[in-house]
Amino acid sequence: MIEVNDLHKSFGDAHILKGITTSFEKGKTNLIIGQSGSGKTVFLKCLLGLFEYEQGSISYDGKVFSNLSNDEKTEVRSQIGMVFQGSALFDSMTIAENVMFPLRMFTKQSKSEMQDRVDFVLNRVNLDDAHHKMPSEASGGMQKRVAIARAIVNKPKYLFCDEPNSGLDPKTAIVIDNLIQEITDEYQITTVINSHDMNSVMEIGEKIVFLKDGLKAWEGSKETIFKTDNEVVTDFVYSSELFKKVRKMYIEENQ
Amino acid sequence: MQFAIPNYYTYNTFEFARVLIIFYTLAFMKYLHNIGTYFIMIKDMFRKPTKWSVLKTLILKDIDDLIIGSLGIVAFIAFFVGGVVAIQTSLNISNPLIPKYLVGFATRQSIILEFAPTFISIIMAGKVGSFITSSIGTMRVTEQIDALEVMGINAINYLVFPKFIALTLYPFIISIAMFLGILGGLAACVYGGYGTLEDYIEGVQNDFIPFHMAYAFIKTMVFAFILATIPSFYGYFMKGGALEVGKASTTSFVWTSVVIILVNYLITSLLLG
Ligand SMILES: Nc1ncnc2c1ncn2[C@@H]1O[C@H](COP(=O)(O)OP(=O)(O)OP(=O)(O)O)[C@@H](O)[C@H]1O
Ligand SMILES: [Mg+2]
């Protein structure tokens, strides 16, 4: 469980996050949605401790991050897995080496134990025959899956994904979404996902936080998002013809 | 026709001066800021070291990239420039009173004192320096450095320290450059008909001052440190995208060379002056 209290973040004069309070639950896929530029990535990077923030607090399972000692911070960080918007694979290493990296860094396992674990997670993301490829030789969807494998290889307690399915075809996108949800449920991870994809919302939005202009405009789940009257949300959700039709059918069905 | 100077002209001169002063103050503060950040980076390089088993492979890879990978070009340049130095020296000696061995002597002195340590380091600032800046810069723009930091890894130690260790082998490159430079001088001198082998060798052995070697290798070690850290600084702290990686490599080359030249002046006036 991650709790955020009154988070403020500025870059110079630009006030990007204007006081966000919310929480992300364990074993669930928590979605942060909102328009491009609404501050999703900045918010995620604050959660990860990549950005310093002026005001507010973030706590991981009750421990306020900024109050921890350096060793404790490293401890929390070694329990975090992150899938970056652009995958961020180490391009001097093969796919298997990328996935093995957190194990080499943070565990004392033997070479064969690590190898087994890498085989296991690569199999989990359906990449059985890509061990020796370089990241530059893999397609975008494969890179995303490698990034997910690297993020979960060391059994993290917290998983963060910045638009895990942007730039992928709808089918692969849904495969990736479902994969993240299964893993979240299986290992009881606290997962936070940035997205602006309505398909993801419908698939895996167990908890949804809607950001607009650096503020939390709405909070709910995939069950409630189609029922809300909140104009900011409906404006976003029904911006495409497809979802307008879905809504019309939904209303007709319920009459 | 009237040519009256409008009175806003004087006002504008003051305004202009003010803008200039503000501009230079800001530029100066930016330099100070950069220098401060650079020294903080040096400090962070030794903090929270990466696991040895991982560090070992990084160091070996950097030795391969930075040291082994530079041997070819350094050998080539040293050999031919050594030859040119010998030819130039002998062509400029027309006075029969000057002893024949001077060609070997002059070639040795210029290669050991300046050419090998300083000139080769400027070339390395281009070769190794831009490689370091662009590889670290690419890791910055593709969020690979963020990925390291999220995992709780000290990215500066992980990226810069292995390069620093690899470049402690830099004197090895410079020794080879010295040897091949003098050998190139010999080849040009003898086969070009500018002097005899005996004269050249006598010159090379003449009046040898061991402290000159110490001076050359002290310089080399300092340049090695500069070559490892300044390009890393420009790569690590860069902002932007692929275009900026190219720009950062250029800036890094310029500043690495400038610092090498200035430090060379400083060390020379301290040790030999
Ligand atoms: N490092 C930075 N320095 C200054 N401003 C920044 C920085 N990073 C983000 N911003 C600003 O913060 C705002 C929010 O950006 P952010 O990247 O969080 O958007 P986003 O919601 O993730 O958008 P997208 O869906 O397109 O990824 C933008 O106006 C952006 O210009
Ligand atoms: Mg974003």
Coordinates of C-alpha atoms in Angstrom, one line a residue, chain B:
Chain B
M1 CA 19.5 67.6 -43.1
Q2 CA 19.9 67.3 -39.4
F3 CA 21.8 64.6 -37.6
A4 CA 20.6 65.1 -34.1
I5 CA 21.5 62.4 -31.7
P6 CA 18.2 61.3 -30.1
N7 CA 18.4 61.3 -26.4
Y8 CA 17.3 57.8 -26.0
Y9 CA 20.6 56.9 -27.5
T10 CA 22.5 57.6 -24.3
Y11 CA 19.9 55.9 -22.3
N12 CA 20.3 52.8 -24.5
T13 CA 24.0 52.8 -23.9
F14 CA 23.5 52.5 -20.2
E15 CA 20.8 49.9 -20.8
F16 CA 23.1 48.0 -23.0
A17 CA 25.9 48.0 -20.5
R18 CA 23.5 46.8 -17.8
V19 CA 22.3 44.0 -19.9
L20 CA 25.9 43.0 -20.6
I21 CA 26.8 43.0 -17.0
I22 CA 23.8 40.9 -16.1
F23 CA 24.6 38.5 -19.0
Y24 CA 28.2 38.1 -17.8
T25 CA 27.2 37.7 -14.2
L26 CA 24.8 34.9 -15.1
A27 CA 27.3 33.2 -17.4
F28 CA 29.9 33.3 -14.7
M29 CA 27.5 31.9 -12.1
K30 CA 26.7 29.1 -14.5
Y31 CA 30.4 28.2 -14.8
L32 CA 30.7 28.3 -11.0
H33 CA 27.6 26.1 -10.7
N34 CA 29.0 23.6 -13.2
I35 CA 32.4 23.5 -11.5
G36 CA 30.6 22.9 -8.2
T37 CA 28.5 20.1 -9.7
Y38 CA 31.6 18.6 -11.2
F39 CA 33.3 18.3 -7.8
I40 CA 30.2 16.9 -6.2
M41 CA 30.2 14.3 -9.0
I42 CA 33.8 13.4 -8.2
K43 CA 32.8 12.9 -4.5
D44 CA 29.8 10.8 -5.4
M45 CA 32.0 8.6 -7.6
F46 CA 33.6 7.1 -4.5
R47 CA 30.4 6.9 -2.5
K48 CA 28.3 3.7 -2.2
P49 CA 30.4 1.4 -4.4
T50 CA 28.8 -1.0 -6.8
K51 CA 29.1 -4.7 -6.0
W52 CA 32.6 -6.0 -7.0
S53 CA 31.4 -8.9 -9.2
V54 CA 29.5 -6.4 -11.3
L55 CA 32.1 -3.7 -11.2
K56 CA 34.8 -6.1 -12.4
T57 CA 33.0 -6.7 -15.7
L58 CA 32.4 -3.0 -16.1
I59 CA 36.1 -2.2 -15.6
L60 CA 37.2 -4.9 -18.1
K61 CA 34.7 -3.6 -20.7
D62 CA 36.0 -0.1 -20.2
I63 CA 39.6 -1.2 -20.5
D64 CA 38.7 -2.8 -23.8
D65 CA 36.8 0.2 -25.1
L66 CA 39.0 3.0 -23.8
I67 CA 42.5 1.6 -23.7
I68 CA 42.8 -1.3 -26.1
G69 CA 40.5 0.4 -28.6
S70 CA 42.8 3.4 -28.7
L71 CA 46.1 1.7 -29.2
G72 CA 45.9 1.5 -33.0
I73 CA 45.2 5.2 -33.7
V74 CA 47.7 6.3 -31.0
A75 CA 50.5 4.1 -32.5
F76 CA 49.8 5.4 -36.0
I77 CA 49.8 9.0 -35.0
A78 CA 52.8 8.7 -32.7
F79 CA 55.0 6.9 -35.3
F80 CA 54.4 9.4 -38.1
V81 CA 54.5 12.6 -36.0
G82 CA 57.8 11.3 -34.5
G83 CA 59.0 11.0 -38.1
V84 CA 57.9 14.5 -39.0
V85 CA 59.5 16.0 -35.9
A86 CA 62.8 14.4 -36.8
I87 CA 62.7 15.6 -40.4
Q88 CA 61.7 19.2 -39.4
T89 CA 64.5 19.3 -36.9
S90 CA 67.2 18.1 -39.3
L91 CA 65.9 20.5 -42.1
N92 CA 66.2 23.4 -39.7
I93 CA 69.8 22.7 -38.7
S94 CA 72.0 24.3 -41.3
N95 CA 74.8 25.4 -39.0
P96 CA 77.7 22.9 -39.3
L97 CA 78.7 23.7 -35.7
I98 CA 75.6 22.1 -34.3
P99 CA 76.3 18.4 -33.6
K100 CA 74.6 15.8 -35.7
Y101 CA 73.1 14.0 -32.8
L102 CA 70.8 16.9 -32.1
V103 CA 68.1 15.4 -34.3
G104 CA 67.7 12.4 -32.0
F105 CA 68.0 14.6 -28.9
A106 CA 65.4 17.1 -30.0
T107 CA 63.0 14.4 -31.2
R108 CA 63.2 12.6 -27.9
Q109 CA 62.7 15.8 -25.8
S110 CA 59.7 17.0 -27.8
I111 CA 58.1 13.6 -27.8
I112 CA 58.6 12.8 -24.1
L113 CA 57.8 16.2 -22.8
E114 CA 54.9 17.4 -24.9
F115 CA 53.9 15.3 -27.8
A116 CA 53.2 12.0 -26.2
P117 CA 51.5 13.3 -22.9
T118 CA 49.7 16.4 -24.1
F119 CA 49.1 16.1 -27.9
I120 CA 48.0 12.5 -27.6
S121 CA 45.7 13.5 -24.7
I122 CA 44.0 16.1 -26.9
I123 CA 43.4 13.4 -29.5
M124 CA 42.1 11.1 -26.8
A125 CA 39.7 13.9 -25.7
G126 CA 38.2 13.6 -29.1
K127 CA 38.2 9.8 -29.3
V128 CA 37.6 8.5 -25.8
G129 CA 36.0 11.7 -24.5
S130 CA 33.2 11.9 -27.1
F131 CA 32.7 8.2 -26.7
I132 CA 32.2 8.5 -23.0
T133 CA 29.9 11.6 -23.3
S134 CA 27.7 10.1 -26.0
S135 CA 27.4 6.7 -24.3
I136 CA 26.5 8.1 -20.9
G137 CA 24.4 10.8 -22.6
T138 CA 22.4 8.2 -24.5
M139 CA 21.8 6.4 -21.2
R140 CA 20.5 9.6 -19.8
V141 CA 18.1 10.4 -22.6
T142 CA 16.7 6.9 -22.8
E143 CA 16.1 6.8 -19.0
Q144 CA 18.6 4.0 -18.4
I145 CA 20.2 6.2 -15.7
D146 CA 16.8 6.7 -14.1
A147 CA 16.4 2.9 -14.2
L148 CA 19.7 2.5 -12.3
E149 CA 18.7 5.1 -9.8
V150 CA 15.2 3.6 -9.2
M151 CA 17.0 0.4 -8.3
G152 CA 18.9 2.3 -5.6
I153 CA 22.2 2.1 -7.5
N154 CA 24.7 4.9 -7.3
A155 CA 24.7 5.6 -11.0
I156 CA 27.7 7.9 -10.9
N157 CA 29.8 5.2 -9.2
Y158 CA 28.4 2.6 -11.6
L159 CA 29.2 4.6 -14.7
V160 CA 32.2 6.8 -14.0
F161 CA 34.3 4.8 -11.5
P162 CA 35.1 1.9 -14.0
K163 CA 36.2 4.5 -16.5
F164 CA 38.4 6.1 -14.0
I165 CA 40.0 2.8 -13.1
A166 CA 40.4 1.8 -16.7
L167 CA 42.2 5.0 -17.4
T168 CA 44.7 4.4 -14.7
L169 CA 46.2 2.2 -17.5
Y170 CA 46.5 5.4 -19.6
P171 CA 50.3 5.8 -18.9
F172 CA 50.6 2.5 -20.8
I173 CA 49.3 4.1 -23.9
I174 CA 51.5 7.1 -23.5
S175 CA 54.6 4.9 -23.0
I176 CA 53.8 3.2 -26.3
A177 CA 53.3 6.6 -27.9
M178 CA 56.7 7.7 -26.6
F179 CA 58.5 4.6 -27.8
L180 CA 56.9 4.6 -31.3
G181 CA 57.4 8.4 -31.7
I182 CA 61.1 8.0 -31.1
L183 CA 61.2 5.0 -33.3
G184 CA 59.3 6.9 -36.1
G185 CA 61.9 9.7 -35.8
L186 CA 64.6 7.1 -36.2
A187 CA 63.0 5.5 -39.2
A188 CA 62.4 8.9 -40.9
C189 CA 65.9 10.1 -40.1
V190 CA 67.8 7.0 -41.3
Y191 CA 65.7 6.0 -44.2
G192 CA 65.1 9.6 -45.4
G193 CA 68.8 10.2 -45.4
Y194 CA 68.8 13.0 -42.8
G195 CA 71.4 11.4 -40.5
T196 CA 73.0 8.1 -39.4
L197 CA 71.6 5.6 -37.1
E198 CA 74.5 6.1 -34.7
D199 CA 74.0 9.8 -34.5
Y200 CA 70.3 9.5 -33.8
I201 CA 70.8 6.9 -31.1
E202 CA 73.5 9.0 -29.5
G203 CA 71.1 11.9 -29.5
V204 CA 68.3 9.9 -27.9
Q205 CA 70.7 8.8 -25.1
N206 CA 72.3 12.2 -24.7
D207 CA 71.8 14.2 -21.5
F208 CA 68.9 12.2 -20.3
I209 CA 67.2 13.7 -17.2
P210 CA 65.1 11.1 -15.4
F211 CA 62.9 13.8 -13.8
H212 CA 61.5 14.6 -17.3
M213 CA 60.0 11.1 -17.3
A214 CA 58.5 11.7 -13.9
Y215 CA 57.1 15.0 -15.1
A216 CA 55.7 13.4 -18.2
F217 CA 54.0 10.7 -16.2
I218 CA 52.6 13.0 -13.6
K219 CA 51.0 14.9 -16.4
T220 CA 49.7 11.7 -17.9
M221 CA 48.0 10.6 -14.7
V222 CA 46.3 14.0 -14.3
F223 CA 45.2 14.0 -17.9
A224 CA 43.8 10.5 -17.4
F225 CA 41.7 11.7 -14.6
I226 CA 40.5 14.7 -16.7
L227 CA 39.7 12.3 -19.6
A228 CA 37.6 10.0 -17.4
T229 CA 35.7 12.7 -15.5
I230 CA 35.0 15.7 -17.7
P231 CA 33.3 13.8 -20.5
S232 CA 31.4 11.8 -18.0
F233 CA 30.2 15.0 -16.4
Y234 CA 28.9 16.3 -19.7
G235 CA 27.1 13.0 -20.5
Y236 CA 25.7 12.5 -17.0
F237 CA 24.2 15.9 -16.6
M238 CA 22.9 16.4 -20.1
K239 CA 19.3 17.2 -20.8
G240 CA 17.2 16.7 -23.9
G241 CA 17.2 14.2 -26.7
A242 CA 19.4 12.6 -29.4
L243 CA 20.3 16.0 -30.9
E244 CA 21.6 17.2 -27.5
V245 CA 23.8 14.1 -27.2
G246 CA 25.7 15.3 -30.3
K247 CA 26.0 18.8 -28.9
A248 CA 27.1 17.5 -25.5
S249 CA 29.9 15.5 -27.1
T250 CA 31.2 18.6 -28.9
T251 CA 31.1 20.7 -25.7
S252 CA 32.7 18.0 -23.8
F253 CA 35.6 17.8 -26.3
V254 CA 36.1 21.5 -26.2
W255 CA 36.2 21.7 -22.4
T256 CA 38.3 18.6 -22.0
S257 CA 40.9 20.1 -24.4
V258 CA 40.8 23.5 -22.7
V259 CA 41.3 22.0 -19.3
I260 CA 44.1 19.7 -20.5
I261 CA 45.9 22.7 -22.0
L262 CA 45.5 24.9 -18.9
V263 CA 46.5 22.1 -16.5
N264 CA 49.5 21.3 -18.8
Y265 CA 50.6 24.9 -18.4
L266 CA 50.1 24.8 -14.7
I267 CA 52.0 21.6 -14.1
T268 CA 54.8 22.6 -16.4
S269 CA 55.4 25.9 -14.6
L270 CA 55.2 24.2 -11.3
L271 CA 57.5 21.2 -12.0
L272 CA 59.9 22.6 -14.6
G273 CA 59.6 26.4 -14.3

